[in-house]
Short mmCIF file of N, CA and C and ligand atoms in Angstrom, two decimals:
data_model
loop_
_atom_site.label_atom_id
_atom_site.label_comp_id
_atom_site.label_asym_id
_atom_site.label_seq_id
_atom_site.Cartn_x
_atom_site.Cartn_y
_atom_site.Cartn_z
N UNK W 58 75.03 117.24 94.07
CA UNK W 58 75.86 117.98 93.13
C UNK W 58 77.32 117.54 93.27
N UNK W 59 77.53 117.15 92.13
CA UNK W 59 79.63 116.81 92.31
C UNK W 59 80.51 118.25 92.30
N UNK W 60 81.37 117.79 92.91
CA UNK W 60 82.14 118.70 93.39
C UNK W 60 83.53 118.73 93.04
N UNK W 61 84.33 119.16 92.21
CA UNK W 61 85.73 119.36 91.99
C UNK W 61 86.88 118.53 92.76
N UNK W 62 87.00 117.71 92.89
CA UNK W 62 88.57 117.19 93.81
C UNK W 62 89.68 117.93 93.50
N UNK W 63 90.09 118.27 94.41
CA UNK W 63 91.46 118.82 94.67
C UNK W 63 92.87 117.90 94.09
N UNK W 64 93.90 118.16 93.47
CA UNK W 64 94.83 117.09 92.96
C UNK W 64 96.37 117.33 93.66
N UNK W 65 96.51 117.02 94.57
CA UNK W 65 97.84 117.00 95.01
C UNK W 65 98.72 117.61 94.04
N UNK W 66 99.98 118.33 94.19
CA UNK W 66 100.26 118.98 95.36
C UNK W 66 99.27 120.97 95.69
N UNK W 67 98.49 120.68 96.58
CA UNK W 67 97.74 121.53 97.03
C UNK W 67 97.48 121.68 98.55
N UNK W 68 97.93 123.13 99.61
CA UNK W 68 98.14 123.48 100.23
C UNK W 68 96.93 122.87 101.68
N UNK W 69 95.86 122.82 100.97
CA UNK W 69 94.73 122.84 101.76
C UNK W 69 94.30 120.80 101.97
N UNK W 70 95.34 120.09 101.44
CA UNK W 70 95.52 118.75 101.38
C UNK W 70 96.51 118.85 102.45
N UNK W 71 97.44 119.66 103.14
CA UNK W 71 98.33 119.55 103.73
C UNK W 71 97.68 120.05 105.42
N UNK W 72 96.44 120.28 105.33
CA UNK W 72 96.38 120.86 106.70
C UNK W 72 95.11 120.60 107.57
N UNK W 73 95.33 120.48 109.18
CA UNK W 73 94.58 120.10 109.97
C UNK W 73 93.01 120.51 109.85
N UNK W 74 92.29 119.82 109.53
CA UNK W 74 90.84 119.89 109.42
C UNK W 74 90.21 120.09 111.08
N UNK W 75 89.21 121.52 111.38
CA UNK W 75 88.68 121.28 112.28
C UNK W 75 87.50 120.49 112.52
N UNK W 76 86.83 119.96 113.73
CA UNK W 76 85.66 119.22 114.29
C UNK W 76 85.03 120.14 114.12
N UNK W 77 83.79 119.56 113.29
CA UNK W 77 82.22 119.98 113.12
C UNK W 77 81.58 120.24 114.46
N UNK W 78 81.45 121.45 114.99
CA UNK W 78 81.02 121.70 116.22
C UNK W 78 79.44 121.04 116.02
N UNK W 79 78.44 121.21 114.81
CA UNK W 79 77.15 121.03 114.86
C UNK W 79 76.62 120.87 113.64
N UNK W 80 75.94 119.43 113.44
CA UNK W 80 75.56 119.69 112.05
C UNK W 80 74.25 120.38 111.42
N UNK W 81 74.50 120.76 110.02
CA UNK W 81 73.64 121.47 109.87
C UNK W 81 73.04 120.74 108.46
N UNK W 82 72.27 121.44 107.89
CA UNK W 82 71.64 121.24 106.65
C UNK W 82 72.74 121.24 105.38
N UNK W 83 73.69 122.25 105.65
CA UNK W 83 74.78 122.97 104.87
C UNK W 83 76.00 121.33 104.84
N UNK W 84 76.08 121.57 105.99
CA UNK W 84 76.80 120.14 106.24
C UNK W 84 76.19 119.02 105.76
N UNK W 85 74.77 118.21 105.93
CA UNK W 85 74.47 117.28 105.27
C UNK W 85 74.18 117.08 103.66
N UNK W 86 74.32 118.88 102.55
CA UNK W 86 74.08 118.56 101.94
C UNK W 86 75.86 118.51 101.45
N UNK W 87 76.92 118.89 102.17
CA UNK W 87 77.92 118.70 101.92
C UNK W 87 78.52 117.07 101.55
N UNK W 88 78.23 116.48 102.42
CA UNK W 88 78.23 114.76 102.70
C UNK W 88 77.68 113.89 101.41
N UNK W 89 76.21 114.48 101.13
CA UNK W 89 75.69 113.87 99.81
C UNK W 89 76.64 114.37 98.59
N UNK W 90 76.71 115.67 98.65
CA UNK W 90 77.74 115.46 97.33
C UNK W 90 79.18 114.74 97.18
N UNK W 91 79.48 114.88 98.55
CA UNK W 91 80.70 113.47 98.57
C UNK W 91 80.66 112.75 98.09
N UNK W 92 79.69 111.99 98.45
CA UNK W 92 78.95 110.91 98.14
C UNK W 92 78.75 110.75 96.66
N UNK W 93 78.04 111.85 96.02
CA UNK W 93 77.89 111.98 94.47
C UNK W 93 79.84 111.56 93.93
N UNK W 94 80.54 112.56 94.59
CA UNK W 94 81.02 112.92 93.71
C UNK W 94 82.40 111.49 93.70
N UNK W 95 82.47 111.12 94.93
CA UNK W 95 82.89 109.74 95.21
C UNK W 95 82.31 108.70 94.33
N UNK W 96 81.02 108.22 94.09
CA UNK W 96 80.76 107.21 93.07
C UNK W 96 80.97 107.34 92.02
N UNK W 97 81.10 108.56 91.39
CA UNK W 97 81.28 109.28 90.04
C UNK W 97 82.55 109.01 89.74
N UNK W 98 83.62 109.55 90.73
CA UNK W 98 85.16 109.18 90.56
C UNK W 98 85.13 108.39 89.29
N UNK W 99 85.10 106.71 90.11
CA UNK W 99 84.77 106.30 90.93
C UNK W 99 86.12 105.90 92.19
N UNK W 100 85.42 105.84 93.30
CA UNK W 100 86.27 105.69 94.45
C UNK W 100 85.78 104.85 95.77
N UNK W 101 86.59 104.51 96.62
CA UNK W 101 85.87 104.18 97.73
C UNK W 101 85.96 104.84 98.86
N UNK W 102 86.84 106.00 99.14
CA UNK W 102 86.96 106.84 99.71
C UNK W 102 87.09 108.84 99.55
N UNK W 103 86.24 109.69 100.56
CA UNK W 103 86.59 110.70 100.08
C UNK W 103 86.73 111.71 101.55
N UNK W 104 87.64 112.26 101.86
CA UNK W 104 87.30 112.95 103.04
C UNK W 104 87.36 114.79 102.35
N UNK W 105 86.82 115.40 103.19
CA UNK W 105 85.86 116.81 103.11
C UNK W 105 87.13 117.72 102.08
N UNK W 106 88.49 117.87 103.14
CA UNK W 106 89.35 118.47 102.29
C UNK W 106 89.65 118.36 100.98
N UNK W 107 89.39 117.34 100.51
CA UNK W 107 89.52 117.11 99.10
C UNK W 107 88.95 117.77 98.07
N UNK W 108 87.50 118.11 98.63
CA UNK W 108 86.89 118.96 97.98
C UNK W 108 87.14 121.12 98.41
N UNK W 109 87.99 120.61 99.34
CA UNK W 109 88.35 122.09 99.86
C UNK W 109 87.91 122.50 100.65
N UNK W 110 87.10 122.02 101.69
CA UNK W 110 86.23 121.83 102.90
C UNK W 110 87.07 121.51 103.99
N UNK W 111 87.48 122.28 104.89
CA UNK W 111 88.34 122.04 106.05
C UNK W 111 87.55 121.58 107.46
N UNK W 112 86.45 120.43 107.20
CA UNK W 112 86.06 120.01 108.32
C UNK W 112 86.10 118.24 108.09
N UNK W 113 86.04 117.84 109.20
CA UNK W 113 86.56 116.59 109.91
C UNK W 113 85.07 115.94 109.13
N UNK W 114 85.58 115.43 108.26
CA UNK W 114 83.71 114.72 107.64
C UNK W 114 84.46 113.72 106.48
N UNK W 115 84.05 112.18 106.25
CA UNK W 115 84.51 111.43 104.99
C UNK W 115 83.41 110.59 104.77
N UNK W 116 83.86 110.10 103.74
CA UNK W 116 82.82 109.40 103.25
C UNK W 116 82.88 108.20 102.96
N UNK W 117 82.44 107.11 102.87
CA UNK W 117 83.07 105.94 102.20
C UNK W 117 82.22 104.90 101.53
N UNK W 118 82.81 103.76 101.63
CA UNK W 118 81.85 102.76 100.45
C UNK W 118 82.62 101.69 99.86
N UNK W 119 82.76 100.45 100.68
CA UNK W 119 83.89 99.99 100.22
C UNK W 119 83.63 99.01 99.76
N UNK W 120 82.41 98.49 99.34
CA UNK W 120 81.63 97.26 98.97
C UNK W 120 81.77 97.46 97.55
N UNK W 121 82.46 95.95 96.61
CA UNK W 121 83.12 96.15 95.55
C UNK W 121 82.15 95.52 95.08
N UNK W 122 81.70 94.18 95.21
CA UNK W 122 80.45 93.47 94.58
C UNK W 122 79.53 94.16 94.30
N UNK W 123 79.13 94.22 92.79
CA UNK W 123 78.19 94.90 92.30
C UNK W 123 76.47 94.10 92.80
N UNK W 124 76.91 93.20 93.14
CA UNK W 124 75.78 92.01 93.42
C UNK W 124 75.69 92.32 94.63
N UNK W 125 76.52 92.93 95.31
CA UNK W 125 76.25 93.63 96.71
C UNK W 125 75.09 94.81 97.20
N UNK W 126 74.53 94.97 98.47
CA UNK W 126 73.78 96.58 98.20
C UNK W 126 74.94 97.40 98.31
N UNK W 127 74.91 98.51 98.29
CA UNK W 127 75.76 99.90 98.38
C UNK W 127 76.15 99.65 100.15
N UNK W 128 77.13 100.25 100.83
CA UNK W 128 76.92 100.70 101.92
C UNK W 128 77.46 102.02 102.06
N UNK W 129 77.06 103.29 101.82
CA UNK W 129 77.59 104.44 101.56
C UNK W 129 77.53 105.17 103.51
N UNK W 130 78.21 105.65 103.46
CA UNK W 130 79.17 105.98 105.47
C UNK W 130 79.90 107.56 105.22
N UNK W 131 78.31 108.20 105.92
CA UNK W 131 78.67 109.73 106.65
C UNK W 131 79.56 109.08 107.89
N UNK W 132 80.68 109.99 107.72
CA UNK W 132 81.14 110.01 109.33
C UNK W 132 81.73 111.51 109.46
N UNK W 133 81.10 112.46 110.29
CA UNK W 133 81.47 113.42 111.29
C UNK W 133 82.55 113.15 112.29
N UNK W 134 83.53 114.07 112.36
CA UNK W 134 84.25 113.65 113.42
C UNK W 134 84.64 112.30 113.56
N UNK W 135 84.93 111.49 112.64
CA UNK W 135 85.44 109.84 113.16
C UNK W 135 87.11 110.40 113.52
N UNK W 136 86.66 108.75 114.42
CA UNK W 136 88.43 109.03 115.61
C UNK W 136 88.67 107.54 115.78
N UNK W 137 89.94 107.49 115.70
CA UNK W 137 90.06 105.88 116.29
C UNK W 137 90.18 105.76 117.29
N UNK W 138 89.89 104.97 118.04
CA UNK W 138 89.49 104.68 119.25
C UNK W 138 90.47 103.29 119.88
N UNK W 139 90.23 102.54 118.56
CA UNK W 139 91.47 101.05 119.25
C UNK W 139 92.27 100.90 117.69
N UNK W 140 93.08 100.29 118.35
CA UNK W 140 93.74 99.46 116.64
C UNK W 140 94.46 98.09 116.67
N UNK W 141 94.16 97.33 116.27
CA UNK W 141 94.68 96.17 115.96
C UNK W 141 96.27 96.14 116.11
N UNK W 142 97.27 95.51 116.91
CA UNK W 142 98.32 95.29 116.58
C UNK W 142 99.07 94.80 115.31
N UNK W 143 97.98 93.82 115.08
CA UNK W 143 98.23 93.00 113.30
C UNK W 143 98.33 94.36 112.24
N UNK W 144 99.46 93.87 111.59
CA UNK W 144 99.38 95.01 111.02
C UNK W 144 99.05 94.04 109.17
N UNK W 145 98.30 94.66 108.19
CA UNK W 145 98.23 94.39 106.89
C UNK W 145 98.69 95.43 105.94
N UNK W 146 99.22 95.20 104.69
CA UNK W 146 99.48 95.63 103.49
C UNK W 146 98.70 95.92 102.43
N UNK W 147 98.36 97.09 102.37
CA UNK W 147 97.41 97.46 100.98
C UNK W 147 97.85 98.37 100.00
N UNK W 148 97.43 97.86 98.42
CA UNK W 148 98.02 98.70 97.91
C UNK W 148 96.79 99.95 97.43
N UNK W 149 97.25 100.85 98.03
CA UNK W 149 96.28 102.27 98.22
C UNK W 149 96.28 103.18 97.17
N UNK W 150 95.43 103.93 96.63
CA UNK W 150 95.80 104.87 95.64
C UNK W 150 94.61 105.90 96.19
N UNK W 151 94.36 107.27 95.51
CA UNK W 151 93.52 108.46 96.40
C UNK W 151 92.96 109.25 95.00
N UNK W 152 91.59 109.45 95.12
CA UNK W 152 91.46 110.50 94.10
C UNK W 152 92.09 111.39 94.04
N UNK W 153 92.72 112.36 94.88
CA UNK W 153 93.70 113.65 94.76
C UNK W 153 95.07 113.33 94.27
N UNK W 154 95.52 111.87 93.57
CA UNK W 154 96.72 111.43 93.46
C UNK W 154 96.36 110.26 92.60
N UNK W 155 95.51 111.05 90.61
CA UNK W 155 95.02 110.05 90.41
C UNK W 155 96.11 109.25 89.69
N UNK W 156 95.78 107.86 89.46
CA UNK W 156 96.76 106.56 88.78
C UNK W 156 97.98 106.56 89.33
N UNK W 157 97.99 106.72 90.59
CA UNK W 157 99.23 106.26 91.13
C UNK W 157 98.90 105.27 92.39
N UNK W 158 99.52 104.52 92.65
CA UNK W 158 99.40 103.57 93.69
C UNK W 158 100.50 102.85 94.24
N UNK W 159 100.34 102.48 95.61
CA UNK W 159 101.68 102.34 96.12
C UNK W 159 101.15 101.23 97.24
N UNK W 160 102.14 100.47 97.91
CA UNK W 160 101.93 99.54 99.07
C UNK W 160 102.11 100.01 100.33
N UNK W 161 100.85 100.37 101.35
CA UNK W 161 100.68 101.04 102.62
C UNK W 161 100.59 100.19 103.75
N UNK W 162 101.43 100.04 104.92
CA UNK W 162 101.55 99.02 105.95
C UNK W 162 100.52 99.43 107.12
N UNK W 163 99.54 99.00 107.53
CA UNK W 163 98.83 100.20 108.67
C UNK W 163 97.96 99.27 109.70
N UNK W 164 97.17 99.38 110.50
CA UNK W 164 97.05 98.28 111.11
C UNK W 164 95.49 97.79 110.74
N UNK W 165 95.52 96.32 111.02
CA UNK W 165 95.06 95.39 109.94
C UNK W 165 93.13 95.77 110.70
N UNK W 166 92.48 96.15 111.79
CA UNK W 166 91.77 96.37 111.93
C UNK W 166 91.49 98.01 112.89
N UNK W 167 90.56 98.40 112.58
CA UNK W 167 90.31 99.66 114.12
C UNK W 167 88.81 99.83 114.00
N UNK W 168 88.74 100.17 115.79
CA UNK W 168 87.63 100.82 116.30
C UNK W 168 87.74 102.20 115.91
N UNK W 169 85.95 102.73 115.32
CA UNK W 169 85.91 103.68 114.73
C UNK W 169 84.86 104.57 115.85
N UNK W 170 84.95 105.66 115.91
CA UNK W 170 83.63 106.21 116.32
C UNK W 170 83.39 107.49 116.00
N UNK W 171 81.98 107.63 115.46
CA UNK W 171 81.80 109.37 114.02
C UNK W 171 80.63 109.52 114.60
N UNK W 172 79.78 110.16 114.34
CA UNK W 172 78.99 111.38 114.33
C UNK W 172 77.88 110.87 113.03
N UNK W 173 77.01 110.36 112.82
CA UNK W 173 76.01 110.06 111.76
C UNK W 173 75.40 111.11 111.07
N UNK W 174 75.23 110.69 109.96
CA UNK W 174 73.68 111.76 109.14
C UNK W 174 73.02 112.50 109.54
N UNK W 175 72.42 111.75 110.61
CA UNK W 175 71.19 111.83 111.84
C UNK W 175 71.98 112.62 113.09
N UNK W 176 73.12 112.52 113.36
CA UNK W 176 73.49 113.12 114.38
C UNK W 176 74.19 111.97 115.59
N UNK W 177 73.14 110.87 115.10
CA UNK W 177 74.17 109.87 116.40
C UNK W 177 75.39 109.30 116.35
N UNK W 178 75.61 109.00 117.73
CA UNK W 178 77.02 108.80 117.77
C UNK W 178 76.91 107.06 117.07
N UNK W 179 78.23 106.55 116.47
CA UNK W 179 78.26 105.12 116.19
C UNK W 179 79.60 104.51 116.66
N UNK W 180 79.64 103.09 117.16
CA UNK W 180 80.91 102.82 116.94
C UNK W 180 81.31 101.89 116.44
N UNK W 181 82.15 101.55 114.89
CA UNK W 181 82.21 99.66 114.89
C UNK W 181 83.32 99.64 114.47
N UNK W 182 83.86 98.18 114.29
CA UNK W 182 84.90 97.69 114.41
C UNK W 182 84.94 97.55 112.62
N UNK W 183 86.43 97.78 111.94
CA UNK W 183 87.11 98.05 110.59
C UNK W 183 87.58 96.89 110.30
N UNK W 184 87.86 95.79 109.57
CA UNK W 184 88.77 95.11 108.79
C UNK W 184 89.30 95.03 107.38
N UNK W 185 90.11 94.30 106.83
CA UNK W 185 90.31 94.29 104.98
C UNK W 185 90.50 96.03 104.68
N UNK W 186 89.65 95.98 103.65
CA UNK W 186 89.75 96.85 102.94
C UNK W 186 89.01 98.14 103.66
N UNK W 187 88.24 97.81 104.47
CA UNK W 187 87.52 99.16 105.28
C UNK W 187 88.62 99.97 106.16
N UNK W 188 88.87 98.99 106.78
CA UNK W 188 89.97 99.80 107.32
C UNK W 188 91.32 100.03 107.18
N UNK W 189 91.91 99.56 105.86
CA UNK W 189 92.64 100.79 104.93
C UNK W 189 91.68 101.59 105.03
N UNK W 190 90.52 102.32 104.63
CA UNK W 190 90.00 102.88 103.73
C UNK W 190 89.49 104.25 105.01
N UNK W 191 89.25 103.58 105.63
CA UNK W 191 89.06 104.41 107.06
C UNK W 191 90.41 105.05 108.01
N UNK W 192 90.96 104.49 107.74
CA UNK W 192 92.39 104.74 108.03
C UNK W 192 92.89 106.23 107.21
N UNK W 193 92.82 105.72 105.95
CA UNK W 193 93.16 106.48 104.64
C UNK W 193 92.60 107.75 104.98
N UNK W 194 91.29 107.93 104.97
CA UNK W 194 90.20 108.83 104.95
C UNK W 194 90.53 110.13 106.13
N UNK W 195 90.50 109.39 107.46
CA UNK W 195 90.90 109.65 108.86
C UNK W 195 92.58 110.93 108.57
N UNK W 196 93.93 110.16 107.75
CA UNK W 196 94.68 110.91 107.58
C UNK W 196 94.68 112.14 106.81
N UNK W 197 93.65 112.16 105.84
CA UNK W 197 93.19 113.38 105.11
C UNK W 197 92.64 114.06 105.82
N UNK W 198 92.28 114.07 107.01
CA UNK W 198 91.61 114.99 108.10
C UNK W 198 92.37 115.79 108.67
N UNK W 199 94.01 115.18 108.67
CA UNK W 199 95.23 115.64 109.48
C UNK W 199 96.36 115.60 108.53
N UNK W 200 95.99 116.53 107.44
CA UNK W 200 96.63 116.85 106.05
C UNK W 200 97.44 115.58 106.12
N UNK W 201 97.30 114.62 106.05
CA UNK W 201 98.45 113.06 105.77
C UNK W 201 98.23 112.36 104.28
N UNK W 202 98.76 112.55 103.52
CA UNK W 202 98.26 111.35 102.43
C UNK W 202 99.18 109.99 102.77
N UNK W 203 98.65 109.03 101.82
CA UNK W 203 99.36 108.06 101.82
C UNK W 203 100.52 108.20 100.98
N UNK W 204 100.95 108.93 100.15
CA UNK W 204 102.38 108.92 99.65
C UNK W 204 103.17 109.49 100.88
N UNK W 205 103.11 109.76 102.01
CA UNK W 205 103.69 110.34 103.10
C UNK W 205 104.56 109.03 103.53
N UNK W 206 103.85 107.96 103.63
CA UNK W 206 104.29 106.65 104.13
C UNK W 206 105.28 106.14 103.34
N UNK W 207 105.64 106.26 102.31
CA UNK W 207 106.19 106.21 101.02
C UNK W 207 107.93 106.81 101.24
N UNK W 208 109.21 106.02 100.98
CA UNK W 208 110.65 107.11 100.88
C UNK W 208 110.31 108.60 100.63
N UNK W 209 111.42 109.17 100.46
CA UNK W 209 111.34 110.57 100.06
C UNK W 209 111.25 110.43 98.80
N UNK W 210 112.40 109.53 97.95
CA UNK W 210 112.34 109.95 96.24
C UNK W 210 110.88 109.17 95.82
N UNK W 211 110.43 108.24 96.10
CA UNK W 211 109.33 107.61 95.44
C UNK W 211 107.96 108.21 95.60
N UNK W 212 107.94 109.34 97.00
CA UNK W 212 107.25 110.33 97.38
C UNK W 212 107.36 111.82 96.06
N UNK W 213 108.61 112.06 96.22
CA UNK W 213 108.66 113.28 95.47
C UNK W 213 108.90 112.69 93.70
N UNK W 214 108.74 111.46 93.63
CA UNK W 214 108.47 111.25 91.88
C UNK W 214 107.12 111.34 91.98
N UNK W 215 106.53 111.00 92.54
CA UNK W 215 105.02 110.91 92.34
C UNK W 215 104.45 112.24 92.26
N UNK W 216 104.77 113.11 93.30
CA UNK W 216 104.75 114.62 93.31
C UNK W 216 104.55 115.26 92.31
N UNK W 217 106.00 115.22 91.68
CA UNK W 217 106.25 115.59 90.03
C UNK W 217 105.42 115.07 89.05
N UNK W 218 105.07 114.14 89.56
CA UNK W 218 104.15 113.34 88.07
C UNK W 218 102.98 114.41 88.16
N UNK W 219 101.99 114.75 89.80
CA UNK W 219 101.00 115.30 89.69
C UNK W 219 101.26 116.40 89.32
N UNK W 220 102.28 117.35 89.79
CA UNK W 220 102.59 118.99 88.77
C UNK W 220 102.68 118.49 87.50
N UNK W 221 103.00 117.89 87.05
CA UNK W 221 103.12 118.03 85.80
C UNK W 221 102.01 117.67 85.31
N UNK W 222 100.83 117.03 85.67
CA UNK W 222 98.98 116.41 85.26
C UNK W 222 98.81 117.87 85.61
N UNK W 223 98.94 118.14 86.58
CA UNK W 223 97.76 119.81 87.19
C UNK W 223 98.26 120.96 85.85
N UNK W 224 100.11 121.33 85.42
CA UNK W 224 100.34 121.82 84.78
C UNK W 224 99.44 121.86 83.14
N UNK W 225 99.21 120.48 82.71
CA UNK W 225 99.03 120.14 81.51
C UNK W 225 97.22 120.22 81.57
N UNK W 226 96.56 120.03 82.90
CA UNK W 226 95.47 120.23 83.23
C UNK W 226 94.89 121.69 82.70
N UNK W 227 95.68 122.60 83.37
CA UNK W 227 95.81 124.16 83.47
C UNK W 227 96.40 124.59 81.56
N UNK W 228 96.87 123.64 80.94
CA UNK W 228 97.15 124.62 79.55
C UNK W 228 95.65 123.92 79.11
N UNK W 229 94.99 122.74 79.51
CA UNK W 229 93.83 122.38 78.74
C UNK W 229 92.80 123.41 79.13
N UNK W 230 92.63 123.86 79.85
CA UNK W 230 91.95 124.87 80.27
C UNK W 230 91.76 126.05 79.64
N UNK W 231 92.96 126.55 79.45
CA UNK W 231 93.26 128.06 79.09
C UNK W 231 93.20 128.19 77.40
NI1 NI I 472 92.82 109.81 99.50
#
């Protein structure tokens, strides 16, 4: 089932997500609709808060080749563990902050380690675009977006752009 994304600026985007003490059924069917609601976007990343869910859970999928298989990634509790000194440049954009995009400096690989579907622990190593994307995901856990990385004014134009989408959102509504 898809699930509503949240659109910046919203309170519950701003705040510390707790660790999934235990997963449950409730929780895995939480993950699949990520999942739904992530390809639907479409996107390559989605972590839990977005949908208004204040637990440590994202989702991802960063395989662009359609000639590719899918690789769709429960992670519970992911944490970084190492990070690459190299640092790379991506230009990032977020479903909660849609059509805007900006250039994010962060480091160019990391060791990941989450919590599976199944329950087991995993750990592997991020490059390119995964790890932006894992990176990305990881800061939505700890209310961070990527316009954070961003000046203040090029931060708070972007801001304004989304009140004013959520505003015009809210008269389509009513
Ligand atoms: Ni995002």
């Amino acid at each position: 089932m898809k699930r509503p994304i949240l659109i910046h600026p919203d309170p519950r985007l701003k705040k510390l997500c707790a660790a999934v003490p235990d997963l449950s059924d409730e929780l895995r069917s939480l993950a699949d609709d990520m999942l739904e609601t992530m390809y639907d976007a479409p996107g390559i990343g989605l972590a839990a808060p977005q949908v208004g869910v204040m637990d440590r859970l994202i989702v991802m999928d960063c395989v662009k080749d359609e000639a590719e298989a899918p690789r769709p990634l429960i992670m519970f509790n992911p944490e970084i563990v190492a990070s690459s000194d190299e640092m790379s440049v991506y230009e990032e954009g977020c479903l909660s902050i849609p059509d805007q995009y900006a250039e994010v400096k962060r480091p160019e690989a990391v060791d990941v380690r989450w919590i599976d579907r199944d329950g087991n622990e995993q750990t592997e190593t991020f490059d390119g675009l995964w790890a932006t994307c894992v990176q990305h995901e990881i800061d939505h856990l700890n209310g961070k977006l990527f316009i954070d990385y961003l000046g203040p004014m090029k931060r708070q134009l972007i801001t304004r752009k989304m009140q004013k989408l959520k505003r015009e959102q809210a008269k389509a509504r009513a």
